[in-house]
Coordinates of C-alpha atoms in Angstrom, one line a residue:
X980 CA -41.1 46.1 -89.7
X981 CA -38.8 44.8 -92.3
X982 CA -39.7 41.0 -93.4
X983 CA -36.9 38.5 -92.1
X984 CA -34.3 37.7 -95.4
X985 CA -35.2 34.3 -96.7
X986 CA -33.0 31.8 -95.2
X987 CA -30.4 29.9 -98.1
X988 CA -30.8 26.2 -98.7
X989 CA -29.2 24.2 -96.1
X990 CA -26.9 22.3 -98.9
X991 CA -25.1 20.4 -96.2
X992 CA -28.3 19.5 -93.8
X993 CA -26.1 16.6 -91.8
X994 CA -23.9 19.6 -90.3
X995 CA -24.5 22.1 -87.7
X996 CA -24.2 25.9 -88.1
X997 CA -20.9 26.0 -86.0
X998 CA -19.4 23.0 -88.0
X999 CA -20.4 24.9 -91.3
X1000 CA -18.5 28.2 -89.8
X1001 CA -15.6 25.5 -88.7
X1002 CA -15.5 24.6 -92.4
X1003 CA -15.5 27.4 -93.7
X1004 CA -12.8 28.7 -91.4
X1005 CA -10.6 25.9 -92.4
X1006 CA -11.1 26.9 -96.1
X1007 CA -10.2 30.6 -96.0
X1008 CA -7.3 29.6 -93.2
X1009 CA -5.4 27.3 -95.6
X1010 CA -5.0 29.8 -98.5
X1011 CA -3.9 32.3 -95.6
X1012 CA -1.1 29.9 -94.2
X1013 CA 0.3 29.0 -97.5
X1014 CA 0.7 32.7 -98.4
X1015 CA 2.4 33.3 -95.0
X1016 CA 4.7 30.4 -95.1
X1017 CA 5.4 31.2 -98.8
X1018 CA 6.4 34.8 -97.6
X1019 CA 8.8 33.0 -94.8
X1020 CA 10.6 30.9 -97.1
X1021 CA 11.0 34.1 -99.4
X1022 CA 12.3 36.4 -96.6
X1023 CA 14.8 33.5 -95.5
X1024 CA 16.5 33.3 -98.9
X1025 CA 16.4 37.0 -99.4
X1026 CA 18.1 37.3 -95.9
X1027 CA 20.5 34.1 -96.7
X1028 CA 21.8 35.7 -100.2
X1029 CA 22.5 38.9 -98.0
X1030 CA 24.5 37.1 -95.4
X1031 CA 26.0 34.6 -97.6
X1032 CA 29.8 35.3 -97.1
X1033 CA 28.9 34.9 -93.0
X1034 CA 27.2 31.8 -93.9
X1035 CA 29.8 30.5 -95.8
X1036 CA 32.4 31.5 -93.1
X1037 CA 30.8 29.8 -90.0
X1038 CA 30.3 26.8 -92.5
X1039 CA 34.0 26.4 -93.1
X1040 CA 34.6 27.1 -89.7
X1041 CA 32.2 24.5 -88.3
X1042 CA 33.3 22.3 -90.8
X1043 CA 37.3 22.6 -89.7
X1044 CA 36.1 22.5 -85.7
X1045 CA 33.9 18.8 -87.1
X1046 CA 37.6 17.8 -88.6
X1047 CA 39.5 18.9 -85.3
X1048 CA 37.3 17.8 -82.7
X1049 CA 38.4 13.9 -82.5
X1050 CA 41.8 15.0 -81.3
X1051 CA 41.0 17.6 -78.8
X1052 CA 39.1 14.5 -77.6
X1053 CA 41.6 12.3 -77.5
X1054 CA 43.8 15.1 -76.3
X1055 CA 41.3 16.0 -72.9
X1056 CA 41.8 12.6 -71.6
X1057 CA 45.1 13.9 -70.2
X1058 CA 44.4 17.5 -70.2
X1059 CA 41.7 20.3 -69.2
X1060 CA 39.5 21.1 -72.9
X1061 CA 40.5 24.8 -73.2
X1062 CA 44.1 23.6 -73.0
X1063 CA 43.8 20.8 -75.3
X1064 CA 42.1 23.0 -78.2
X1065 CA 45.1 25.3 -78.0
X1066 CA 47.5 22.5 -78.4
X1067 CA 45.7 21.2 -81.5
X1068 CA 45.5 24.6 -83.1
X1069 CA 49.4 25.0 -82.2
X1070 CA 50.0 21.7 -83.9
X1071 CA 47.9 22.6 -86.9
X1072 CA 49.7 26.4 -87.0
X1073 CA 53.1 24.7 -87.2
X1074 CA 52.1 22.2 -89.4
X1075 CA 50.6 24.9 -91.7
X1076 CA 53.4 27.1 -91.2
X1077 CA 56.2 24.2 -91.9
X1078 CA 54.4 23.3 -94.7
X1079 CA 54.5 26.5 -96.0
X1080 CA 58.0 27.6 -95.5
X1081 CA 59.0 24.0 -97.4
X1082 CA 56.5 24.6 -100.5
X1083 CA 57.0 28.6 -100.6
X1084 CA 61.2 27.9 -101.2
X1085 CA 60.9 25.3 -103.4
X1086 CA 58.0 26.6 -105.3
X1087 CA 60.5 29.8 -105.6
X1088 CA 63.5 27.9 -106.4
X1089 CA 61.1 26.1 -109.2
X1090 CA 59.7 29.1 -110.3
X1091 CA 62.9 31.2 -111.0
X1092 CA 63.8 27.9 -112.8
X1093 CA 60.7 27.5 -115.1
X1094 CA 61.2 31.2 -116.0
X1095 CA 65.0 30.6 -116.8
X1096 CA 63.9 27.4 -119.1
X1097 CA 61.2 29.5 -120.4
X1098 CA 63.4 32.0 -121.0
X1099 CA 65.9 29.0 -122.8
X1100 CA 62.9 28.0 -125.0
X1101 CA 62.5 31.6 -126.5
X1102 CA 66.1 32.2 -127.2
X1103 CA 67.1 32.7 -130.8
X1104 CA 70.9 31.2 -131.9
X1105 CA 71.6 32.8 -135.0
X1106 CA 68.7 33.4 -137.1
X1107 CA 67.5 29.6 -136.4
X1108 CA 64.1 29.1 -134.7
X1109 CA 63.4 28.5 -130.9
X1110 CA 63.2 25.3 -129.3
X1111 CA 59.7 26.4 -128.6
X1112 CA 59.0 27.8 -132.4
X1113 CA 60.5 23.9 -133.2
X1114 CA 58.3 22.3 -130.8
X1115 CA 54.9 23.8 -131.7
X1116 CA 56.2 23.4 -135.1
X1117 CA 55.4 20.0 -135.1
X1118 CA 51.8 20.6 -134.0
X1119 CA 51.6 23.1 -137.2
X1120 CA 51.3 26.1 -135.1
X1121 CA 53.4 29.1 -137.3
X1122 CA 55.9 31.3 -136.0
X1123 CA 53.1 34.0 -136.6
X1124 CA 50.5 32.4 -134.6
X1125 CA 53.5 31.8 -131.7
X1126 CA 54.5 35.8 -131.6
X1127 CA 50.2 36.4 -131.6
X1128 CA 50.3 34.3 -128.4
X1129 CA 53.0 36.4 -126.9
X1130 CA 51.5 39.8 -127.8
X1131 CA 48.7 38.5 -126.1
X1132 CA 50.7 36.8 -122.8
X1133 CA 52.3 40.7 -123.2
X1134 CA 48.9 42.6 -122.7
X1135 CA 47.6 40.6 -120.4
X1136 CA 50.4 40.9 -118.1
X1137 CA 50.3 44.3 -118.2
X1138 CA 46.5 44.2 -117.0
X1139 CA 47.7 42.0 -114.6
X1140 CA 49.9 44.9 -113.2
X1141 CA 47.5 47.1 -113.8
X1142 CA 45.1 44.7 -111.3
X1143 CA 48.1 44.3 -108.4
X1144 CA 46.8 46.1 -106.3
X1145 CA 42.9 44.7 -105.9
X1146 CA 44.7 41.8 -106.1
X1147 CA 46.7 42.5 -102.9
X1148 CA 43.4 44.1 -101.0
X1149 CA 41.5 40.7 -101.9
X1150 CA 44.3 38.8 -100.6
X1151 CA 45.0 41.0 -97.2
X1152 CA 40.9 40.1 -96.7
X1153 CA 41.7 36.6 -97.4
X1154 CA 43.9 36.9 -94.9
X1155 CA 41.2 38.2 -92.4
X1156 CA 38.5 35.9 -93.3
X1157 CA 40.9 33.4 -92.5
X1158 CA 41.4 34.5 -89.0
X1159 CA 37.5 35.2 -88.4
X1160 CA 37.3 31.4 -89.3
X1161 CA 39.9 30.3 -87.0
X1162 CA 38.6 31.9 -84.2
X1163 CA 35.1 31.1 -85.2
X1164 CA 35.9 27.3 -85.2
X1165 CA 37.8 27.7 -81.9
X1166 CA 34.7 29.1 -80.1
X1167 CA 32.8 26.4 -81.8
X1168 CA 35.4 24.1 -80.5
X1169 CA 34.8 25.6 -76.9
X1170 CA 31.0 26.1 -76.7
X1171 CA 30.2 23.2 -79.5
X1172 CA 29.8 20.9 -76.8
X1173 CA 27.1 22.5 -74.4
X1174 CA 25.1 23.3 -77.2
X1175 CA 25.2 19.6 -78.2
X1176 CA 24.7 18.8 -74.9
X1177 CA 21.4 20.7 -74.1
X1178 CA 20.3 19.8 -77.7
X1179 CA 20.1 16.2 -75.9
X1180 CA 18.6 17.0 -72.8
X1181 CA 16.0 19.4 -74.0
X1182 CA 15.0 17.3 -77.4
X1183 CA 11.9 15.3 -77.8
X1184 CA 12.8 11.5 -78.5
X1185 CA 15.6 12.1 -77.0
X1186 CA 17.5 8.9 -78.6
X1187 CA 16.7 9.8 -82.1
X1188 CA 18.3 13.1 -81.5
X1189 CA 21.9 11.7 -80.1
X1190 CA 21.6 9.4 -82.9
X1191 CA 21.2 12.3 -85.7
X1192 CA 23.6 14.2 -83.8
X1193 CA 26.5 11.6 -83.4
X1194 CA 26.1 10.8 -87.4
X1195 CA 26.3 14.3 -88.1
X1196 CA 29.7 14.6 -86.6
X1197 CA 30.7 11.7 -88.0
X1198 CA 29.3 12.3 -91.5
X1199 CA 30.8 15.7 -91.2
X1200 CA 34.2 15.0 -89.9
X1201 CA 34.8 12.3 -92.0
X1202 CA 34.6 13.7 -95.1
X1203 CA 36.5 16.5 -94.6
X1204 CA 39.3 13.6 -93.5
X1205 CA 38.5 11.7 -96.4
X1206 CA 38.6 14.6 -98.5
X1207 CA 41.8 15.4 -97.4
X1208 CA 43.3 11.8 -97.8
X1209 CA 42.0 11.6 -101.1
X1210 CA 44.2 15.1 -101.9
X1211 CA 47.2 13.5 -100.5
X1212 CA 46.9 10.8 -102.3
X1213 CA 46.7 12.1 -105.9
X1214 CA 49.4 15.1 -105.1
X1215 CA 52.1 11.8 -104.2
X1216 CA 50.6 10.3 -107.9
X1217 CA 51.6 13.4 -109.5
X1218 CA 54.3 14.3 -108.2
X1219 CA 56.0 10.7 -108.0
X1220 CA 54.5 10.2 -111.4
X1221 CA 56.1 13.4 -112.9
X1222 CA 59.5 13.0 -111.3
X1223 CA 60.3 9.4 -111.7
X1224 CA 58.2 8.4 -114.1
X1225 CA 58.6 11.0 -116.6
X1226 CA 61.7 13.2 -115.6
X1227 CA 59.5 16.3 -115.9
X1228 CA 61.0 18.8 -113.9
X1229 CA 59.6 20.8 -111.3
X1230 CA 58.0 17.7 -110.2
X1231 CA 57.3 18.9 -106.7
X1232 CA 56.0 22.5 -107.8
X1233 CA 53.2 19.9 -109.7
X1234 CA 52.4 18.1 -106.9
X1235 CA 51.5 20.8 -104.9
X1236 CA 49.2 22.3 -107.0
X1237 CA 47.8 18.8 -107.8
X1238 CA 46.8 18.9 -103.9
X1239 CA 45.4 22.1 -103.7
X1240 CA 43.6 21.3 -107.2
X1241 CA 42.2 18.0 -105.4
X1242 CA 39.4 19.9 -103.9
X1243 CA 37.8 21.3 -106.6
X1244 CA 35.8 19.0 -107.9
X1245 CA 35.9 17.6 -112.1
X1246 CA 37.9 20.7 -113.3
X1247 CA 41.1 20.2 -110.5
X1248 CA 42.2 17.5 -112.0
X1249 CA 41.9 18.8 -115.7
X1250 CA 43.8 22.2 -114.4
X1251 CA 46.5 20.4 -112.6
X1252 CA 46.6 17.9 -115.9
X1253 CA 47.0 20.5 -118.3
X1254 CA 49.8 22.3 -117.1
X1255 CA 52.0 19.0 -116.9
X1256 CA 50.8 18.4 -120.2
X1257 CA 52.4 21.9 -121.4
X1258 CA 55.4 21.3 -119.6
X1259 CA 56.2 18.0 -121.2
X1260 CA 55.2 19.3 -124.4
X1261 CA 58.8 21.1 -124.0
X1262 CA 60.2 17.9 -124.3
X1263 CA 58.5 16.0 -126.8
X1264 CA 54.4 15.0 -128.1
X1265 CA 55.0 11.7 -127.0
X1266 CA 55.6 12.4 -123.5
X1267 CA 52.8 14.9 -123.3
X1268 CA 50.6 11.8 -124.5
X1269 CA 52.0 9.4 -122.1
X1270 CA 51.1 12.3 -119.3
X1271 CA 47.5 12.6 -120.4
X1272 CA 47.2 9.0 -120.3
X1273 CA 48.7 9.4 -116.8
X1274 CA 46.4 12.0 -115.7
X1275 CA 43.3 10.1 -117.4
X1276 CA 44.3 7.3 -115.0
X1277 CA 44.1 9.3 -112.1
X1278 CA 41.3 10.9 -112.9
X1279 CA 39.4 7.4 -113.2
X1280 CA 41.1 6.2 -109.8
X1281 CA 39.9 9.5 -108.3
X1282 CA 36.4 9.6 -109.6
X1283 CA 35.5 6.2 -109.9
X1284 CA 37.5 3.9 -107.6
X1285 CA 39.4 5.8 -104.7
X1286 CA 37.8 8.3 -104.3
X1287 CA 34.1 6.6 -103.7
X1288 CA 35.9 4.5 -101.7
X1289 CA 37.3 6.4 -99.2
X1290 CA 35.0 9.6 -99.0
X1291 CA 32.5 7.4 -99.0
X1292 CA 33.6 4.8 -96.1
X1293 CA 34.5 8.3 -94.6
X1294 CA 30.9 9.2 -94.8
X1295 CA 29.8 5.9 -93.8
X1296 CA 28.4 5.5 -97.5
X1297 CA 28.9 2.2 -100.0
X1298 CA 30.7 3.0 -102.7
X1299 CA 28.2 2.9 -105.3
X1300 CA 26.0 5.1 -103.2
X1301 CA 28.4 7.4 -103.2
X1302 CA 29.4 7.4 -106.7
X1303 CA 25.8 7.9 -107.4
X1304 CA 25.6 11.0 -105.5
X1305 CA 28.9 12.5 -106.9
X1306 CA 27.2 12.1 -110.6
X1307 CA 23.7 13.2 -109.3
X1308 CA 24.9 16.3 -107.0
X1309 CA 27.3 16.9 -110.4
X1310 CA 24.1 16.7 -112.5
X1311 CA 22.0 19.1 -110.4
X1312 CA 24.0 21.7 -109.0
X1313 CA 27.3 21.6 -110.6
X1314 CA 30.8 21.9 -109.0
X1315 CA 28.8 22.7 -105.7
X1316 CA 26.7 19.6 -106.1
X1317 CA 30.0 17.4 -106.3
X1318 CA 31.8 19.2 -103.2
X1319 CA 28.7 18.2 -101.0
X1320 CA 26.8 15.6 -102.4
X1321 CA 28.8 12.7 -100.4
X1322 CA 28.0 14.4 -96.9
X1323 CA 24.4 15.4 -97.5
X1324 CA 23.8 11.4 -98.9
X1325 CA 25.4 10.7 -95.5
X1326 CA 23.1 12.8 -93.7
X1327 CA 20.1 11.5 -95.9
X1328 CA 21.2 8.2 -95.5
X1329 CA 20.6 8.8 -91.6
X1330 CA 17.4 10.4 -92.0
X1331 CA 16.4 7.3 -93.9
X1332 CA 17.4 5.1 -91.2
X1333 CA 15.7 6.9 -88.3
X1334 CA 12.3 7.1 -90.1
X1335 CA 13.0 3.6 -91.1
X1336 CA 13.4 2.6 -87.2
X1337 CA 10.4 4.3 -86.4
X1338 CA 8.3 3.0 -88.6
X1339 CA 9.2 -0.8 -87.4
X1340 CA 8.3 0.7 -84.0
X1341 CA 5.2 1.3 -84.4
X1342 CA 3.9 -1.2 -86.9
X1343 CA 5.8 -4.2 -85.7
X1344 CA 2.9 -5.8 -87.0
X1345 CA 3.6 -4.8 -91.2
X1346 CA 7.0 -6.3 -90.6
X1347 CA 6.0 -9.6 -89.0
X1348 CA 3.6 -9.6 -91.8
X1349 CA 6.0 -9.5 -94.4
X1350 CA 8.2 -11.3 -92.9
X1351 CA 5.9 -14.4 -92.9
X1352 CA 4.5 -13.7 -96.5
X1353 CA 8.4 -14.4 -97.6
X1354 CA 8.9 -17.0 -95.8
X1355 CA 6.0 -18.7 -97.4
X1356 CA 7.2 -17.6 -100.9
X1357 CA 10.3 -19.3 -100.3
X1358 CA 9.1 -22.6 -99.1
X1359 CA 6.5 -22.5 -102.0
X1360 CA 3.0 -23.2 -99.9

């Protein structure tokens, strides 16, 4: 008969031999369920980089049904919803489609007179140099380095040609993409609401959940409203500013690109600013300085004034908050980190607040507490 193996010290002797399994357990359990949530997280960004154009298009759309879904509220007072949605997206097509017909002929009518001013500048009377050759002249750039610059406009036009026609399969996918959108937002304009709905019948706390839910579409909605002001806004600066101010012409071609520039965050405003600047070069140095000064104005009023102003009362954000998150989001991420940094402050901000209301909740007492410690502070006892 074997002899019995000699029992190990007992090095915890105030626990039982279950509790010692428990423990041990525990130990070899936690190691095991940060490995699997690890994994998780992994699996979910390697799915998420896979999907991210259907990501990004059910964001856009969700964010465009946010923008749209105040009027088709306003709208089904007076009409089933269904009906109402399809009046708003009629308005919006004709809107689009108005706006388009008005800025496709005159950016044509512009265009084909840029090219014939272009054309104007490059023209040579008599052996004499160019008006552009005598404009860049004063800037010390040589006739040499001016026909290096064209060789180069040269070649790359002809890659250009060369590219026409990914160009035109890129844009008839655009095209697509923007339908799937459309109808993805409309269907999120249809169903949007039950989901809500059931989100705030079947929640736990149910209160906190309408509350994050309402601030979400508000956050949401209003800064894509905001956004859109604030686009507006600086395309009637520029285009006002380069038609009556400075008698550049093609002043309306300008200030459509300076909307569609609007929202791209830092460099829109540098792109739409730099082509001004090289049309009223063609004029004379002193009014392309008097435009960058121009466009240096904006840009302040934009990123420093305005624009925190009204994104950020959009958002329901102070202003200095917001500015703060436009240069921290810039900081971190980039471009992308200025596009969304004033809604995901909002929806922070939110977050704050509800953790904030909970925690007076349930220790009125800490706040009672406080509140008495300043009071005496105050009074000096």
């Amino acid at each position: 008969m074997a002899k019995d193996a000699p029992e190990l010290p007992d090095r915890q002797p105030g626990l039982t031999q279950r509790q010692r399994r428990q423990k041990w357990a525990t130990r070899r359990d936690i190691p095991l369920t940060y490995l699997a949530w690890s994994a998780f997280i992994i699996l979910v960004f390697w799915l998420a980089s896979h999907i991210t154009k259907a990501l990004l298009m059910l964001a856009i759309a969700a964010l465009f049904a946010f923008a749209l879904a105040p009027l088709v509220k306003l709208l089904q007072r007076i009409m089933p919803r269904i009906v109402a949605i399809l009046v708003v997206y009629l308005i919006v097509l004709s809107a689009f489609s108005l706006l388009g017909y008005i800025t496709l002929r005159a950016t044509i009518t512009q265009t084909h007179d840029l090219l014939r001013y272009m054309q104007s500048l490059t023209e040579r009377h008599g052996g004499q140099p160019t008006q552009l050759e005598r404009s860049l002249g004063n800037f010390g750039i040589t006739r040499a380095q001016i026909n290096e610059g064209r060789q180069f406009l040269l070649t790359r036009g002809e890659e250009f040609t060369r590219d026409a026609i990914p160009f035109l399969r890129s844009f008839l996918e655009f095209l697509i993409d923007t339908v799937i959108v459309a109808i993805l937002s409309i269907y999120l304009l249809i169903d949007g609401t039950r989901v809500i709905q059931w989100l705030r019948r079947n929640t736990p706390q149910a209160a906190r959940a309408n509350f994050l839910l309402d601030t979400l579409q508000r956050v949401v909605g209003g800064y894509i409203r905001g956004q859109f002001t604030l686009a507006l806004l600086i395309s009637v600066l520029v285009g006002l500013g380069m038609g009556f101010i400075f008698h550049l012409p093609y002043a309306f071609l300008l200030g459509i690109l300076a909307f569609i520039m609007a929202f791209i965050p830092v460099l829109g405003t540098f792109i739409s600013g730099a082509v001004c600047i090289l049309i009223a070069l063609t004029q004379s140095w002193v009014t392309a300085l008097l435009v960058l000064v121009y466009f240096v104005f904006i840009h302040v009023i934009e990123g420093e004034v305005v624009g925190p102003r009204i994104v950020g009362k959009s958002v329901g954000l102070h202003p200095i908050v917001s500015l703060f998150a436009l240069v921290a989001g810039g900081e971190l991420f980039g471009i992308w980190g200025t596009l969304f940094a004033s809604p995901i402050a909002g929806v922070l901000q939110t977050i704050i607040i509800v953790l904030w209301s909970e925690w007076r909740t349930r220790h009125p007492d800490q706040f009672a507490q406080t509140r008495e410690q300043v009071k005496e502070a105050a009074t000096g006892e």
